[in-house]
Amino acid sequence: MANFSELVPEEKHRVLICCIMGLAHSTGTSGFPNSLHAIGYEVDILEWDEVLNSKGKEVSPDIVLTDKNSNHSLVVECKTSRLKKDQIERYNDVKKEDLIDWGISTTNPRQLTHDITLVASYENGGTFLATLRQWGCTFPTLQIGLVKIEKIANEFSRAELNNMFPLTIRLDQTPQYLYPVGRESPDHIIMDQILQGLLSKLYANENEEFEIALKDIIIDIFPHWEAMGTGIREKVIKNFQRVMEVASKSDLIGKYIEYQQDKIKFKIPNYKHTKAIQAFQSVGVKYINKLRKDYTQKRLDEEWETKKPEGGE
């Protein structure tokens, strides 16, 4: 069986976020239950850049989930790297009033409570436990593996959460469509989302001509767009614009797509009466595969450079 890194070779951080979002999604699957949604939790905040704690210091939770009826929030930090002492201290100083300032609303804000929650993959779970003990951290910590999510340290303040874990999952069925592109998504991931969005709009279009703003496609791709921070939204838009600009000038995509002033126009006239959509889909897949191949080669080259002996060729 593949390990976490092999199953998720790219964007481990985004996949961890998607795992938690999946637990709070309105629709669960046999491979990924929506156990947090079942007891009332919904996504309030997704990758805001910085918010302030009670001492005016910045924290950057990856996701905040709230059960409005029970007046309880989970302030979640997903980690693929080492947990630092100052980060623990800043989260320790997050108070109820801070969450209210962030815009979290419940049926009774005066009763609002929260748990800072850490999430790690099983590959760095051991390091996490050692760090938690080293710094005396009391935050409940979840570990995500290939087939289960389990609580590996500390207790939640809410009994239903303590009783929920472990949960059986299939990591390969993580609902990544909930947050399909992140800050560091490679170009082939971005182009795949653009292609899917364009094809959906082309098939649904009832006219013979087609033009759409790229931003409209982006917003449709992200089911939690409004919950996302301003910084991540700006970053996503810029990355989509960059990838679309390059793609529209390529020999493969440029035959079908014109991209100017953030508008995408399908070049083939009366395309409804042709097989242009199918042909565009075919070349789109070829272009994405080329981007993926280039990305993989770049990573291999970078790995080789880091391992190459000093002075070696």
C-alpha positions in Angstrom: 0.0 0.0 0.0 1.3 3.5 -0.9 2.3 5.8 2.0 0.9 9.3 2.5 3.7 11.0 0.4 3.2 8.5 -2.5 -0.5 8.9 -2.4 -0.4 12.7 -2.1 2.9 13.7 -3.8 1.8 17.3 -4.2 0.2 19.8 -1.8 0.0 17.7 1.4 -1.1 20.8 3.3 -4.1 21.4 1.0 -5.1 17.7 1.2 -5.1 17.9 5.0 -7.4 20.9 4.9 -9.7 19.0 2.5 -9.8 16.1 4.9 -11.2 18.3 7.6 -13.5 20.1 5.2 -14.8 16.7 4.1 -15.8 15.8 7.7 -17.9 19.0 7.8 -19.4 18.7 4.3 -23.1 18.3 3.9 -22.7 15.1 1.9 -20.5 12.2 3.1 -19.5 9.1 1.2 -18.6 5.6 2.2 -14.9 6.5 1.8 -15.2 9.8 3.7 -17.8 10.3 6.4 -19.2 13.8 7.2 -19.2 13.2 11.0 -18.5 16.8 11.9 -21.4 18.0 9.8 -23.7 15.4 11.5 -23.2 17.2 14.8 -23.6 20.7 13.4 -20.2 22.0 12.2 -19.9 24.1 9.1 -16.9 26.0 7.5 -16.7 29.6 8.6 -13.1 30.6 7.7 -10.8 29.1 5.1 -7.1 30.1 4.9 -7.3 33.7 6.1 -3.9 35.3 6.0 -3.7 36.7 9.5 -6.2 37.5 12.3 -5.3 38.9 15.7 -5.4 37.1 19.0 -6.2 38.8 22.4 -2.7 40.2 22.6 -2.7 41.7 19.2 -0.5 39.0 17.7 -1.1 37.3 14.4 -2.4 33.8 13.9 -3.3 32.1 10.6 -5.7 29.2 11.1 -6.2 27.1 8.1 -9.9 26.5 8.7 -12.4 27.4 11.4 -15.5 25.2 11.8 -18.4 26.2 13.9 -21.5 24.5 15.3 -23.7 27.6 15.7 -26.3 25.8 17.9 -23.8 24.5 20.3 -21.8 27.7 20.3 -18.5 25.9 19.6 -15.7 26.4 17.1 -12.8 24.3 16.0 -9.8 26.5 15.1 -7.7 24.2 13.0 -4.1 24.4 12.1 -2.9 21.7 9.6 0.8 21.0 9.8 3.2 19.4 7.3 6.2 20.9 9.0 7.5 21.3 12.5 5.3 23.0 15.1 7.0 26.0 16.7 6.8 27.2 20.3 5.8 30.8 19.4 2.9 29.4 17.3 1.6 27.4 20.2 1.9 30.5 22.4 0.0 32.7 19.9 -2.8 30.2 19.6 -3.0 29.9 23.4 -3.9 33.6 23.5 -6.9 33.2 21.2 -10.0 34.0 23.2 -13.8 33.9 22.6 -13.8 37.6 21.8 -11.2 37.1 19.1 -13.4 34.7 17.3 -16.3 37.1 17.5 -14.0 39.8 16.0 -13.2 37.4 13.2 -16.8 37.3 12.3 -17.8 34.0 13.9 -21.5 34.1 14.8 -23.6 31.6 16.8 -27.0 31.5 18.5 -25.5 32.8 21.7 -22.1 34.4 21.2 -21.7 34.9 25.0 -21.5 31.1 25.3 -19.0 30.6 22.5 -16.2 28.2 23.3 -13.5 26.8 21.0 -10.8 24.2 20.7 -7.5 25.0 18.9 -7.1 21.8 16.9 -3.9 20.5 15.3 -3.9 18.2 12.3 -0.9 16.2 10.9 -0.3 13.3 8.6 0.7 10.0 10.2 4.1 10.4 8.6 5.0 13.2 11.0 2.7 12.2 13.9 5.6 11.0 16.0 7.5 14.3 15.6 4.3 16.1 16.5 3.8 14.1 19.7 7.4 14.8 20.8 6.9 18.5 20.1 3.6 18.7 22.0 5.3 17.1 25.0 8.4 19.4 24.7 6.3 22.6 24.8 3.6 21.3 27.1 0.9 21.8 24.4 -2.6 20.8 25.4 -4.3 21.2 22.0 -6.3 18.2 20.8 -4.4 16.7 17.9 -5.7 14.6 15.0 -3.6 12.3 12.8 -4.7 11.6 9.3 -3.6 8.3 7.8 -4.5 6.3 4.7 -7.5 4.6 6.3 -8.3 6.4 9.5 -8.4 9.7 11.3 -7.5 9.4 15.0 -7.0 11.6 18.0 -3.4 11.1 19.1 -3.2 13.7 21.9 -5.2 15.7 24.4 -9.0 16.1 24.7 -11.6 18.3 23.1 -13.8 20.3 25.4 -16.8 18.7 23.8 -17.6 15.1 24.5 -19.1 14.4 21.1 -15.8 15.2 19.5 -13.8 12.9 21.8 -16.2 10.1 21.1 -16.1 10.6 17.4 -12.6 9.4 16.7 -11.1 7.2 15.3 -12.9 7.5 12.0 -12.5 5.1 9.1 -11.7 6.9 5.8 -10.0 6.3 2.5 -7.4 9.0 1.9 -7.7 8.4 -1.9 -11.3 9.5 -1.7 -10.6 12.8 0.1 -13.1 15.4 -1.4 -10.4 17.7 -2.9 -13.1 19.5 -4.9 -14.0 21.3 -1.7 -10.7 23.2 -2.0 -9.4 22.3 -5.4 -6.5 24.7 -5.7 -4.3 26.2 -3.0 -1.5 28.7 -2.7 1.2 26.5 -4.2 -0.8 24.4 -6.6 1.3 23.5 -9.7 0.2 24.7 -13.1 -1.2 21.3 -14.3 -3.6 21.3 -11.3 -4.8 24.8 -12.1 -5.2 24.1 -15.8 -7.2 20.9 -15.1 -9.7 23.0 -13.1 -9.9 25.6 -15.8 -10.5 22.9 -18.4 -13.2 21.3 -16.3 -14.9 24.7 -15.7 -14.7 25.7 -19.3 -16.1 22.4 -20.6 -19.0 22.6 -18.1 -19.9 26.1 -19.3 -19.5 25.2 -23.0 -21.8 22.3 -22.8 -24.4 24.3 -20.8 -24.2 27.3 -23.2 -27.3 27.7 -25.4 -25.8 30.1 -27.8 -23.5 29.5 -30.7 -20.9 32.0 -29.5 -19.2 31.7 -26.1 -17.4 34.2 -23.9 -16.9 34.2 -20.1 -14.9 35.9 -17.5 -12.2 33.8 -16.0 -13.2 34.9 -12.5 -16.7 33.5 -13.0 -15.2 30.1 -13.7 -12.9 30.4 -10.6 -15.8 31.3 -8.3 -17.8 28.3 -9.6 -14.8 26.0 -8.9 -14.6 26.9 -5.2 -17.7 25.9 -3.2 -16.3 27.9 -0.2 -15.1 31.0 -2.1 -16.8 33.4 0.3 -15.2 31.8 3.3 -11.7 32.1 1.8 -9.4 34.9 2.9 -8.7 37.9 0.7 -5.1 37.0 0.3 -5.7 33.5 -0.9 -8.4 34.6 -3.3 -6.1 37.2 -4.8 -3.3 34.6 -5.1 -5.6 32.0 -6.7 -6.9 34.6 -9.3 -3.4 35.7 -10.2 -2.2 32.1 -10.7 -5.3 31.3 -12.8 -4.7 34.4 -14.9 -1.0 33.5 -15.4 -1.7 29.9 -16.4 -4.6 31.0 -18.8 -2.3 33.6 -20.4 0.4 31.0 -21.2 -2.1 28.4 -22.3 -3.9 30.7 -24.7 -0.6 31.3 -26.5 0.3 27.6 -26.8 -0.2 25.7 -30.1 -2.5 23.3 -28.5 -4.9 25.5 -26.6 -4.5 28.7 -28.7 -6.3 27.1 -31.6 -9.6 27.1 -29.6 -9.3 29.8 -26.9 -8.7 33.5 -27.0 -7.9 35.2 -23.7 -7.9 39.0 -23.4 -8.8 41.4 -20.6 -9.6 38.4 -18.4 -12.2 37.2 -20.8 -12.1 33.7 -22.4 -13.6 33.4 -25.9 -14.1 30.1 -27.7 -12.8 30.7 -31.2 -14.8 28.1 -33.1 -17.9 29.6 -34.6 -21.2 27.7 -34.5 -19.4 25.2 -32.3 -22.6 23.5 -31.3 -22.8 22.0 -34.8 -19.3 20.7 -34.7 -17.2 18.3 -32.6 -15.1 21.3 -31.4 -15.8 20.7 -27.7 -14.6 17.1 -27.9 -11.5 18.2 -29.8 -10.8 20.9 -27.3 -11.2 18.5 -24.4 -8.7 16.2 -26.1 -6.0 18.8 -26.6 -6.7 20.2 -23.1 -5.9 16.8 -21.6 -2.7 16.6 -23.7 -1.7 20.1 -22.6 -2.3 19.2 -18.9 -0.2 16.1 -19.3 2.6 18.1 -20.7 2.4 20.5 -17.8 2.4 17.6 -15.4 5.4 16.0 -17.1 7.3 19.3 -17.0 6.5 19.8 -13.3 7.6 16.3 -12.4 10.9 16.7 -14.3 11.5 20.0 -12.5 11.0 18.4 -9.1 13.4 15.6 -10.1 16.0 18.1 -11.2 15.6 20.0 -8.0 16.0 16.8 -5.9 19.1 15.9 -7.9 20.6 19.3 -7.2 20.1 19.0 -3.5 21.6 15.5 -3.4 24.5 16.2 -5.7 27.9 16.2 -3.9 29.6 19.6 -3.7 31.7 20.1 -6.8 30.0 17.1 -8.5 28.7 17.2 -12.1 
